[in-house]
């Protein structure tokens, strides 16, 4: 949970607080490094893009063609496949798709229209422990009902973040606030109810 919040805070800084808004474009587990204190750090900015700000000259930077790769297969937002411009919503998708299942979106089980998002959605909210990373189950020291409540809240955030349509995804400030509330034991809000967002 702490690592997920570390990554979300890094994205919030890149999207909202750096001198210019930056989209990472290749957020995935192998691009998150842990230090000696197990603090998560986002790395590998090779595909990162600056977003034009109001009043900036959008043409002052080299433009990327729609055919240019914008991330790793399985972690790339679906809208990039149809040539949509890079946006912070793409990073939100990548963040959400990897939440707590321990499964890679490129796993061989995902074919014929089945993907990681739909597996989690099908298990939500009553069968999420069945698809949770087994290592998390082994290391859990909470009472089962409290643990299950937090898993439901976290994976609810993950589902909203990995919604197919960018407009249905949470913004990163809300993601950070929601994850911090879940970690601190405050019940999730309506934002963690993905079925309410017409996915």
Short mmCIF file of C-alpha atoms in Angstrom, two decimals:
data_model
loop_
_atom_site.label_atom_id
_atom_site.label_comp_id
_atom_site.label_asym_id
_atom_site.label_seq_id
_atom_site.Cartn_x
_atom_site.Cartn_y
_atom_site.Cartn_z
CA UNK A 1 0.00 0.00 0.00
CA UNK A 2 2.81 2.37 0.87
CA UNK A 3 4.52 1.69 -2.45
CA UNK A 4 1.28 2.31 -4.37
CA UNK A 5 0.93 5.64 -2.56
CA UNK A 6 4.58 6.52 -3.27
CA UNK A 7 3.99 5.95 -7.00
CA UNK A 8 0.72 7.89 -6.94
CA UNK A 9 2.45 10.81 -5.19
CA UNK A 10 5.22 10.76 -7.80
CA UNK A 11 2.61 10.92 -10.57
CA UNK A 12 0.78 13.72 -8.78
CA UNK A 13 4.02 15.72 -8.68
CA UNK A 14 4.75 15.06 -12.36
CA UNK A 15 1.22 15.90 -13.50
CA UNK A 16 0.40 18.82 -11.23
CA UNK A 17 3.41 20.30 -9.46
CA UNK A 18 6.49 20.12 -11.66
CA UNK A 19 7.47 23.24 -13.63
CA UNK A 20 5.74 21.75 -16.68
CA UNK A 21 3.26 18.88 -16.56
CA UNK A 22 5.02 15.63 -17.41
CA UNK A 23 3.41 12.37 -18.55
CA UNK A 24 5.62 9.35 -17.83
CA UNK A 25 4.17 7.21 -20.69
CA UNK A 26 5.71 3.93 -19.48
CA UNK A 27 4.57 3.33 -15.93
CA UNK A 28 4.87 -0.35 -15.01
CA UNK A 29 6.25 -2.37 -12.08
CA UNK A 30 9.76 -2.69 -13.56
CA UNK A 31 9.96 1.13 -13.68
CA UNK A 32 9.33 1.44 -9.95
CA UNK A 33 12.49 1.15 -7.87
CA UNK A 34 12.62 0.56 -4.12
CA UNK A 35 15.24 2.08 -1.84
CA UNK A 36 16.58 0.58 1.40
CA UNK A 37 13.49 1.81 3.26
CA UNK A 38 11.18 0.23 0.63
CA UNK A 39 10.09 3.65 -0.59
CA UNK A 40 8.91 3.48 -4.21
CA UNK A 41 10.56 5.73 -6.80
CA UNK A 42 9.38 6.11 -10.40
CA UNK A 43 12.22 5.62 -12.90
CA UNK A 44 12.94 5.43 -16.64
CA UNK A 45 11.70 8.65 -18.19
CA UNK A 46 12.80 7.68 -21.70
CA UNK A 47 9.28 7.99 -23.15
CA UNK A 48 8.13 10.90 -20.95
CA UNK A 49 6.41 13.84 -22.62
CA UNK A 50 5.86 17.43 -21.53
CA UNK A 51 2.26 18.56 -21.84
CA UNK A 52 1.68 21.99 -23.36
CA UNK A 53 0.40 24.50 -20.84
CA UNK A 54 -2.01 27.33 -21.45
CA UNK A 55 -0.22 30.04 -23.41
CA UNK A 56 2.74 27.84 -24.36
CA UNK A 57 3.79 27.31 -27.93
CA UNK A 58 2.79 23.70 -28.59
CA UNK A 59 4.91 23.69 -31.73
CA UNK A 60 8.13 24.63 -29.95
CA UNK A 61 8.75 20.95 -29.15
CA UNK A 62 9.17 18.13 -31.63
CA UNK A 63 5.79 16.50 -32.17
CA UNK A 64 5.27 12.77 -31.85
CA UNK A 65 3.47 10.92 -34.59
CA UNK A 66 0.43 8.84 -33.68
CA UNK A 67 2.31 5.68 -34.64
CA UNK A 68 5.02 6.18 -32.01
CA UNK A 69 4.96 3.70 -29.12
CA UNK A 70 3.66 5.33 -25.95
CA UNK A 71 4.47 2.69 -23.37
CA UNK A 72 4.71 -1.04 -22.88
CA UNK A 73 2.19 -3.51 -24.24
CA UNK A 74 -0.47 -4.24 -21.65
CA UNK A 75 0.20 -1.07 -19.67
CA UNK A 76 -0.56 1.44 -22.42
CA UNK A 77 -3.88 3.26 -22.30
CA UNK A 78 -6.35 1.99 -24.93
CA UNK A 79 -6.86 5.45 -26.44
CA UNK A 80 -3.22 5.54 -27.53
CA UNK A 81 -3.97 2.64 -29.86
CA UNK A 82 -6.30 4.86 -31.89
CA UNK A 83 -3.86 7.76 -32.07
CA UNK A 84 -5.06 9.91 -29.17
CA UNK A 85 -2.60 12.46 -27.81
CA UNK A 86 -0.56 11.71 -24.72
CA UNK A 87 -2.37 12.76 -21.55
CA UNK A 88 -2.12 12.32 -17.80
CA UNK A 89 -5.06 9.90 -18.07
CA UNK A 90 -2.74 7.46 -19.82
CA UNK A 91 -0.49 7.32 -16.76
CA UNK A 92 -3.57 6.82 -14.56
CA UNK A 93 -4.55 3.79 -16.67
CA UNK A 94 -1.08 2.28 -16.31
CA UNK A 95 -1.13 2.87 -12.56
CA UNK A 96 -4.54 1.23 -12.13
CA UNK A 97 -3.91 -1.83 -14.24
CA UNK A 98 -1.19 -3.17 -11.96
CA UNK A 99 -2.89 -2.85 -8.57
CA UNK A 100 -2.33 -5.74 -6.18
CA UNK A 101 -3.14 -8.79 -8.34
CA UNK A 102 0.43 -9.85 -9.07
CA UNK A 103 -0.62 -10.62 -12.63
CA UNK A 104 0.92 -9.08 -15.71
CA UNK A 105 -1.55 -7.73 -18.26
CA UNK A 106 0.38 -9.68 -20.92
CA UNK A 107 -0.18 -13.02 -19.15
CA UNK A 108 -1.21 -15.86 -21.47
CA UNK A 109 -4.56 -16.15 -19.69
CA UNK A 110 -5.63 -12.83 -21.22
CA UNK A 111 -6.95 -13.53 -24.70
CA UNK A 112 -10.24 -13.50 -26.62
CA UNK A 113 -11.24 -10.15 -25.12
CA UNK A 114 -10.34 -11.09 -21.54
CA UNK A 115 -8.02 -8.62 -19.84
CA UNK A 116 -6.80 -7.85 -16.34
CA UNK A 117 -9.35 -5.07 -15.83
CA UNK A 118 -12.25 -7.40 -16.67
CA UNK A 119 -10.94 -10.17 -14.41
CA UNK A 120 -10.86 -7.76 -11.48
CA UNK A 121 -14.25 -6.29 -12.40
CA UNK A 122 -15.83 -9.78 -12.54
CA UNK A 123 -14.49 -10.52 -9.04
CA UNK A 124 -15.58 -7.17 -7.58
CA UNK A 125 -16.55 -6.89 -4.76
CA UNK A 126 -17.10 -10.35 -3.27
CA UNK A 127 -14.38 -12.54 -4.82
CA UNK A 128 -11.38 -10.22 -4.87
CA UNK A 129 -9.34 -12.33 -2.46
CA UNK A 130 -9.39 -15.07 -5.11
CA UNK A 131 -7.48 -12.90 -7.56
CA UNK A 132 -5.24 -11.06 -5.11
CA UNK A 133 -1.47 -11.58 -5.24
CA UNK A 134 -0.92 -14.64 -2.97
CA UNK A 135 2.07 -12.93 -1.35
CA UNK A 136 -0.25 -10.25 0.03
CA UNK A 137 -2.49 -12.90 1.54
CA UNK A 138 0.48 -14.63 3.18
CA UNK A 139 1.84 -11.42 4.71
CA UNK A 140 -1.50 -10.07 5.93
CA UNK A 141 -1.80 -9.61 9.69
CA UNK A 142 -5.23 -7.92 9.73
CA UNK A 143 -8.51 -9.59 10.58
CA UNK A 144 -10.00 -11.07 7.43
CA UNK A 145 -13.03 -8.76 7.25
CA UNK A 146 -10.92 -5.61 7.69
CA UNK A 147 -8.37 -6.88 5.16
CA UNK A 148 -11.10 -7.71 2.65
CA UNK A 149 -12.65 -4.26 3.08
CA UNK A 150 -9.33 -2.57 2.31
CA UNK A 151 -8.64 -4.86 -0.66
CA UNK A 152 -12.09 -3.99 -2.05
CA UNK A 153 -11.37 -0.28 -1.66
CA UNK A 154 -7.91 -0.47 -3.23
CA UNK A 155 -8.99 -2.59 -6.17
CA UNK A 156 -12.03 -0.33 -6.60
CA UNK A 157 -9.57 2.53 -7.13
CA UNK A 158 -7.57 0.34 -9.52
CA UNK A 159 -10.69 -0.43 -11.56
CA UNK A 160 -11.66 3.23 -11.88
CA UNK A 161 -8.10 4.16 -12.86
CA UNK A 162 -7.99 1.46 -15.53
CA UNK A 163 -11.37 2.28 -17.08
CA UNK A 164 -11.36 1.96 -20.85
CA UNK A 165 -12.57 5.52 -21.38
CA UNK A 166 -10.18 8.20 -20.16
CA UNK A 167 -13.05 10.42 -18.97
CA UNK A 168 -14.12 7.71 -16.48
CA UNK A 169 -10.73 7.56 -14.74
CA UNK A 170 -9.93 9.32 -11.48
CA UNK A 171 -7.51 12.22 -11.46
CA UNK A 172 -4.27 11.64 -9.61
CA UNK A 173 -5.02 14.00 -6.72
CA UNK A 174 -8.16 11.99 -5.92
CA UNK A 175 -6.19 8.73 -6.25
CA UNK A 176 -3.62 9.91 -3.70
CA UNK A 177 -6.32 11.11 -1.28
CA UNK A 178 -8.31 7.89 -1.62
CA UNK A 179 -5.31 5.58 -1.13
CA UNK A 180 -4.14 7.55 1.89
CA UNK A 181 -7.64 7.29 3.40
CA UNK A 182 -7.68 3.54 2.81
CA UNK A 183 -4.23 3.11 4.36
CA UNK A 184 -5.28 5.15 7.38
CA UNK A 185 -8.33 2.95 7.89
CA UNK A 186 -10.94 5.46 6.79
CA UNK A 187 -13.74 3.80 4.83
CA UNK A 188 -13.58 4.31 1.08
CA UNK A 189 -15.93 6.85 -0.45
CA UNK A 190 -18.21 6.48 -3.45
CA UNK A 191 -15.17 7.04 -5.68
CA UNK A 192 -14.18 3.42 -5.00
CA UNK A 193 -17.40 2.04 -6.51
CA UNK A 194 -16.40 1.33 -10.12
CA UNK A 195 -19.78 0.04 -11.18
CA UNK A 196 -21.19 3.53 -10.59
CA UNK A 197 -18.89 4.92 -13.29
CA UNK A 198 -20.48 3.05 -16.21
CA UNK A 199 -17.47 0.94 -17.03
#
